[in-house]
Short mmCIF file of C-alpha atoms in Angstrom, two decimals:
data_model
loop_
_atom_site.label_atom_id
_atom_site.label_comp_id
_atom_site.label_asym_id
_atom_site.label_seq_id
_atom_site.Cartn_x
_atom_site.Cartn_y
_atom_site.Cartn_z
CA MET J 1 127.05 82.12 127.44
CA VAL J 2 128.60 78.79 126.59
CA ASN J 3 125.17 77.68 125.26
CA VAL J 4 124.36 80.76 123.43
CA ILE J 5 128.20 79.79 121.30
CA VAL J 6 126.63 76.94 120.85
CA PHE J 7 123.17 76.44 119.83
CA SER J 8 122.29 80.19 118.26
CA THR J 9 123.58 78.81 115.12
CA LEU J 10 121.79 75.45 115.99
CA LEU J 11 118.60 77.62 116.06
CA GLY J 12 119.63 79.78 113.10
CA SER J 13 119.91 76.87 110.85
CA LEU J 14 116.36 75.57 111.80
CA THR J 15 114.87 78.88 111.46
CA SER J 16 116.34 78.98 108.03
CA GLY J 17 115.53 75.33 107.16
CA PHE J 18 112.11 74.61 108.21
CA LEU J 19 110.34 78.54 108.51
CA GLY J 20 112.87 80.22 104.99
CA ARG J 21 109.37 79.87 103.14
CA TYR J 22 107.44 81.24 105.36
CA ILE J 23 110.04 84.42 106.39
CA GLY J 24 111.63 85.05 102.82
CA VAL J 25 114.93 85.01 101.78
CA THR J 26 116.13 88.48 103.25
CA TRP J 27 114.95 87.08 106.89
CA SER J 28 116.40 83.79 106.52
CA LYS J 29 120.15 85.43 105.63
CA ALA J 30 119.14 87.90 107.93
CA ILE J 31 118.40 85.31 110.88
CA VAL J 32 121.34 82.99 110.01
CA CYS J 33 123.99 85.78 109.93
CA LEU J 34 122.60 87.15 113.07
CA SER J 35 122.89 83.68 114.95
CA VAL J 36 126.81 83.66 113.78
CA ILE J 37 127.58 86.99 115.24
CA VAL J 38 125.90 86.63 118.17
CA SER J 39 128.30 83.15 118.55
CA LEU J 40 131.04 85.44 117.49
CA ILE J 41 130.23 88.19 120.09
CA ALA J 42 129.78 85.76 122.75
CA THR J 43 132.87 83.72 121.69
CA TYR J 44 135.23 87.01 122.11
CA THR J 45 133.15 87.81 125.59
CA LEU J 46 134.29 84.62 126.64
CA TYR J 47 137.91 84.95 124.97
CA PHE J 48 138.98 87.82 127.44
CA ASN J 49 137.37 86.20 130.42
CA VAL J 50 139.26 82.83 129.93
CA MET J 51 142.63 84.09 128.36
CA ILE J 52 142.90 87.49 130.71
CA LEU J 53 140.92 86.56 133.95
CA ASP J 54 142.07 82.94 133.92
CA HIS J 55 138.24 81.58 133.68
CA GLU J 56 137.05 78.17 132.85
CA TYR J 57 133.69 77.07 131.52
CA ARG J 58 132.15 74.09 131.44
CA ASN J 59 128.73 73.49 131.16
CA ILE J 60 127.18 69.90 131.50
CA ILE J 61 123.47 69.78 130.05
CA MET J 62 122.71 65.82 131.09
CA SER J 63 123.62 62.68 131.49
CA TRP J 64 124.23 61.14 127.94
CA ILE J 65 125.54 57.51 128.13
CA SER J 66 125.69 55.07 131.98
CA VAL J 67 126.75 52.02 132.05
CA ASP J 68 128.25 50.29 134.55
CA PHE J 69 131.47 52.64 135.63
CA PHE J 70 131.46 53.86 131.94
CA ASN J 71 129.88 57.81 131.98
CA VAL J 72 129.43 60.40 129.21
CA ASP J 73 127.76 63.28 129.19
CA TRP J 74 126.48 66.03 127.11
CA GLY J 75 128.92 68.46 128.39
CA PHE J 76 130.91 71.64 126.65
CA LEU J 77 134.22 72.79 128.16
CA ILE J 78 136.06 76.02 127.35
CA ASP J 79 139.09 76.26 128.42
CA LYS J 80 142.38 78.28 126.69
CA VAL J 81 143.10 75.21 124.29
CA SER J 82 139.10 75.38 123.08
CA VAL J 83 138.71 79.19 122.98
CA SER J 84 141.82 79.60 120.87
CA VAL J 85 140.64 77.57 118.66
CA LEU J 86 137.28 78.85 118.77
CA ILE J 87 138.07 82.12 118.21
CA PRO J 88 139.37 81.44 114.34
CA VAL J 89 136.08 79.14 113.75
CA VAL J 90 133.75 81.53 114.27
CA THR J 91 135.53 84.43 113.32
CA ILE J 92 136.07 83.15 109.72
CA SER J 93 132.29 81.76 109.54
CA SER J 94 131.26 84.58 110.46
CA LEU J 95 132.59 86.15 107.40
CA VAL J 96 131.88 83.65 105.37
CA HIS J 97 128.00 84.31 106.34
CA LEU J 98 128.67 87.42 104.84
CA TYR J 99 130.68 86.72 101.88
CA ALA J 100 127.72 84.24 100.95
CA THR J 101 124.81 86.63 101.13
CA VAL J 102 126.31 88.16 98.25
CA TYR J 103 127.59 85.08 96.23
CA MET J 104 124.33 83.37 96.77
CA SER J 105 122.04 86.13 95.44
CA HIS J 106 121.17 84.79 92.73
CA ASP J 107 120.13 81.37 94.13
CA PRO J 108 116.54 80.36 94.32
CA HIS J 109 117.14 78.11 97.36
CA GLN J 110 119.31 80.69 99.28
CA GLN J 111 117.17 79.75 102.73
CA ARG J 112 118.24 75.60 102.09
CA PHE J 113 121.92 76.74 101.75
CA PHE J 114 122.02 79.03 104.55
CA SER J 115 120.61 76.65 106.87
CA TYR J 116 123.25 73.85 105.62
CA LEU J 117 126.06 76.68 106.25
CA SER J 118 124.91 77.52 109.76
CA PHE J 119 124.38 73.70 110.51
CA PHE J 120 127.83 73.60 109.40
CA THR J 121 129.59 76.42 111.84
CA PHE J 122 127.37 74.18 114.78
CA GLY J 123 129.01 71.38 114.01
CA MET J 124 132.70 72.76 113.90
CA ILE J 125 131.51 74.67 117.15
CA VAL J 126 130.87 71.69 118.36
CA LEU J 127 133.54 69.60 118.06
CA VAL J 128 136.46 72.04 119.42
CA THR J 129 133.82 72.71 122.64
CA GLY J 130 132.93 69.22 123.86
CA ASP J 131 134.23 67.98 126.86
CA ASN J 132 134.89 64.37 126.09
CA LEU J 133 136.07 62.56 122.67
CA LEU J 134 132.36 61.61 122.41
CA ILE J 135 131.04 64.77 122.14
CA LEU J 136 134.17 65.69 119.59
CA PHE J 137 133.00 62.98 117.37
CA LEU J 138 129.94 63.97 117.04
CA GLY J 139 130.76 67.35 116.16
CA TRP J 140 133.12 65.55 113.66
CA GLU J 141 130.14 63.52 112.06
CA LEU J 142 127.95 66.61 111.64
CA ILE J 143 130.80 67.97 110.05
CA GLY J 144 130.39 65.35 107.45
CA VAL J 145 126.48 65.81 106.87
CA ALA J 146 127.16 69.43 106.23
CA SER J 147 129.66 68.71 103.82
CA TYR J 148 127.84 66.12 102.01
CA LEU J 149 124.66 68.55 101.75
CA LEU J 150 126.38 71.49 100.71
CA ILE J 151 128.40 69.74 98.58
CA SER J 152 125.29 68.42 96.53
CA PHE J 153 123.60 71.53 96.91
CA TRP J 154 122.75 71.62 93.61
CA PHE J 155 121.59 68.34 93.60
CA THR J 156 119.72 67.96 90.25
CA ARG J 157 123.68 68.04 88.99
CA ILE J 158 124.86 64.35 88.21
CA SER J 159 128.56 65.22 89.25
CA ALA J 160 127.18 67.08 92.53
CA GLY J 161 125.29 63.99 93.67
CA LYS J 162 128.58 62.38 92.87
CA SER J 163 130.69 64.58 94.24
CA GLY J 164 128.56 64.58 97.52
CA LEU J 165 129.09 61.13 97.40
CA ASN J 166 132.62 60.58 97.09
CA SER J 167 133.31 62.86 100.26
CA LEU J 168 131.30 61.39 102.78
CA LEU J 169 132.55 57.71 101.09
CA ILE J 170 135.97 58.83 102.17
CA ASN J 171 134.83 60.11 105.26
CA ARG J 172 133.88 57.09 106.47
CA PHE J 173 137.39 55.61 105.97
CA GLY J 174 139.04 58.37 108.19
CA ASP J 175 135.82 57.56 110.75
CA THR J 176 136.14 53.82 111.06
CA PHE J 177 139.89 54.77 112.51
CA PHE J 178 138.80 57.21 114.90
CA SER J 179 135.93 54.54 115.97
CA ILE J 180 138.39 52.45 116.70
CA GLY J 181 140.77 54.83 118.37
CA LEU J 182 137.24 55.90 120.64
CA GLY J 183 136.55 51.88 121.82
CA LEU J 184 140.36 51.15 122.63
CA THR J 185 140.10 54.16 124.73
CA VAL J 186 137.05 53.43 126.72
CA TYR J 187 139.15 49.17 126.66
CA LEU J 188 142.45 51.26 127.28
CA VAL J 189 141.08 54.15 130.63
CA GLY J 190 137.44 53.22 130.52
CA SER J 191 136.50 56.97 130.02
CA LEU J 192 136.25 59.44 127.28
CA ASN J 193 136.15 62.46 129.31
CA PHE J 194 139.71 64.59 128.74
CA ASP J 195 140.43 65.47 132.20
CA THR J 196 140.61 61.73 132.61
CA LEU J 197 142.77 61.37 129.88
CA PHE J 198 145.04 64.01 130.73
CA SER J 199 144.96 63.11 133.69
CA LEU J 200 145.99 59.27 133.85
CA ASN J 201 148.04 59.60 130.13
CA SER J 202 151.78 59.17 132.25
CA TYR J 203 150.27 55.98 133.56
CA LEU J 204 148.90 54.16 130.19
CA SER J 205 150.84 52.03 128.17
CA THR J 206 152.86 53.64 125.23
CA ASP J 207 152.06 51.00 122.30
CA MET J 208 148.20 50.99 123.21
CA LEU J 209 148.44 55.26 122.79
CA THR J 210 150.37 55.11 120.32
CA ILE J 211 147.61 53.04 118.31
CA ILE J 212 145.77 54.97 119.48
CA LEU J 213 146.49 58.01 118.62
CA ILE J 214 147.90 56.62 114.99
CA CYS J 215 143.90 55.32 114.35
CA MET J 216 143.00 59.17 115.50
CA LEU J 217 145.24 60.29 112.95
CA LEU J 218 144.75 58.20 110.00
CA GLY J 219 140.94 59.87 110.82
CA CYS J 220 141.97 63.19 111.07
CA ALA J 221 143.77 62.59 107.35
CA SER J 222 140.44 61.87 105.93
CA LYS J 223 138.80 64.63 107.55
CA SER J 224 141.70 67.02 106.26
CA VAL J 225 142.69 65.88 102.93
CA GLN J 226 145.77 64.48 103.43
CA PHE J 227 147.61 62.84 100.63
CA GLY J 228 145.95 59.49 99.38
CA LEU J 229 142.56 60.83 100.86
CA HIS J 230 142.49 63.97 99.19
CA THR J 231 140.54 63.00 96.17
CA TRP J 232 137.22 64.45 97.74
CA LEU J 233 137.87 67.75 98.20
CA LEU J 234 139.06 68.37 94.55
CA ASN J 235 135.64 66.88 94.00
CA SER J 236 133.77 68.94 96.25
CA MET J 237 134.73 71.71 93.87
CA GLU J 238 131.31 71.37 92.06
CA GLY J 239 129.45 72.32 94.32
CA TYR J 240 131.18 75.95 94.28
#
């Protein structure tokens, strides 16, 4: 079920992006919307199991990084925190997909647009379901790539291309601080897994934790267009 939630939108994105010209606009939109709805149904099912039945789901696909004591897995976790965020993410994404079927109906490149849109949803799902900070950061970067592609979708406009680059560059500022926070976390704890971090947080240096959290806060400020790092959002309106 966890794999269905995470990878159904990726499958829809790849299908629309690589096979869109062969299956046509109608089938591309249908497959992408269906993939998001399947993820939505699976999310609501797990929401009931997690919140009401008090279950927890962890899916470790494979080992990603294994260097001495440092190990990072391709893993996804569905607990009460992640499923609480996953519900609005997938619900709103489903509504956006349905709205876009009408909003973009005049565009000759709808297959490409829906591929980007579904890829954006995939990035958000990876962000909120990863069981370690590196998977979270991967989802973070996937969202950044998808944002660039969507903002510069009408790339024949010079202003759209500039807006896409603006969003990419400003987000790199936040990503730099987030990466520093990840590095300091590895140095301090020796792990990026949430379970390890939460179990050891009471034994860690308060000063180091403060520095790490400030770095991650700056990363979040860049991604969520807080004041001072908000210019890319204003320019992103070019893509709509």
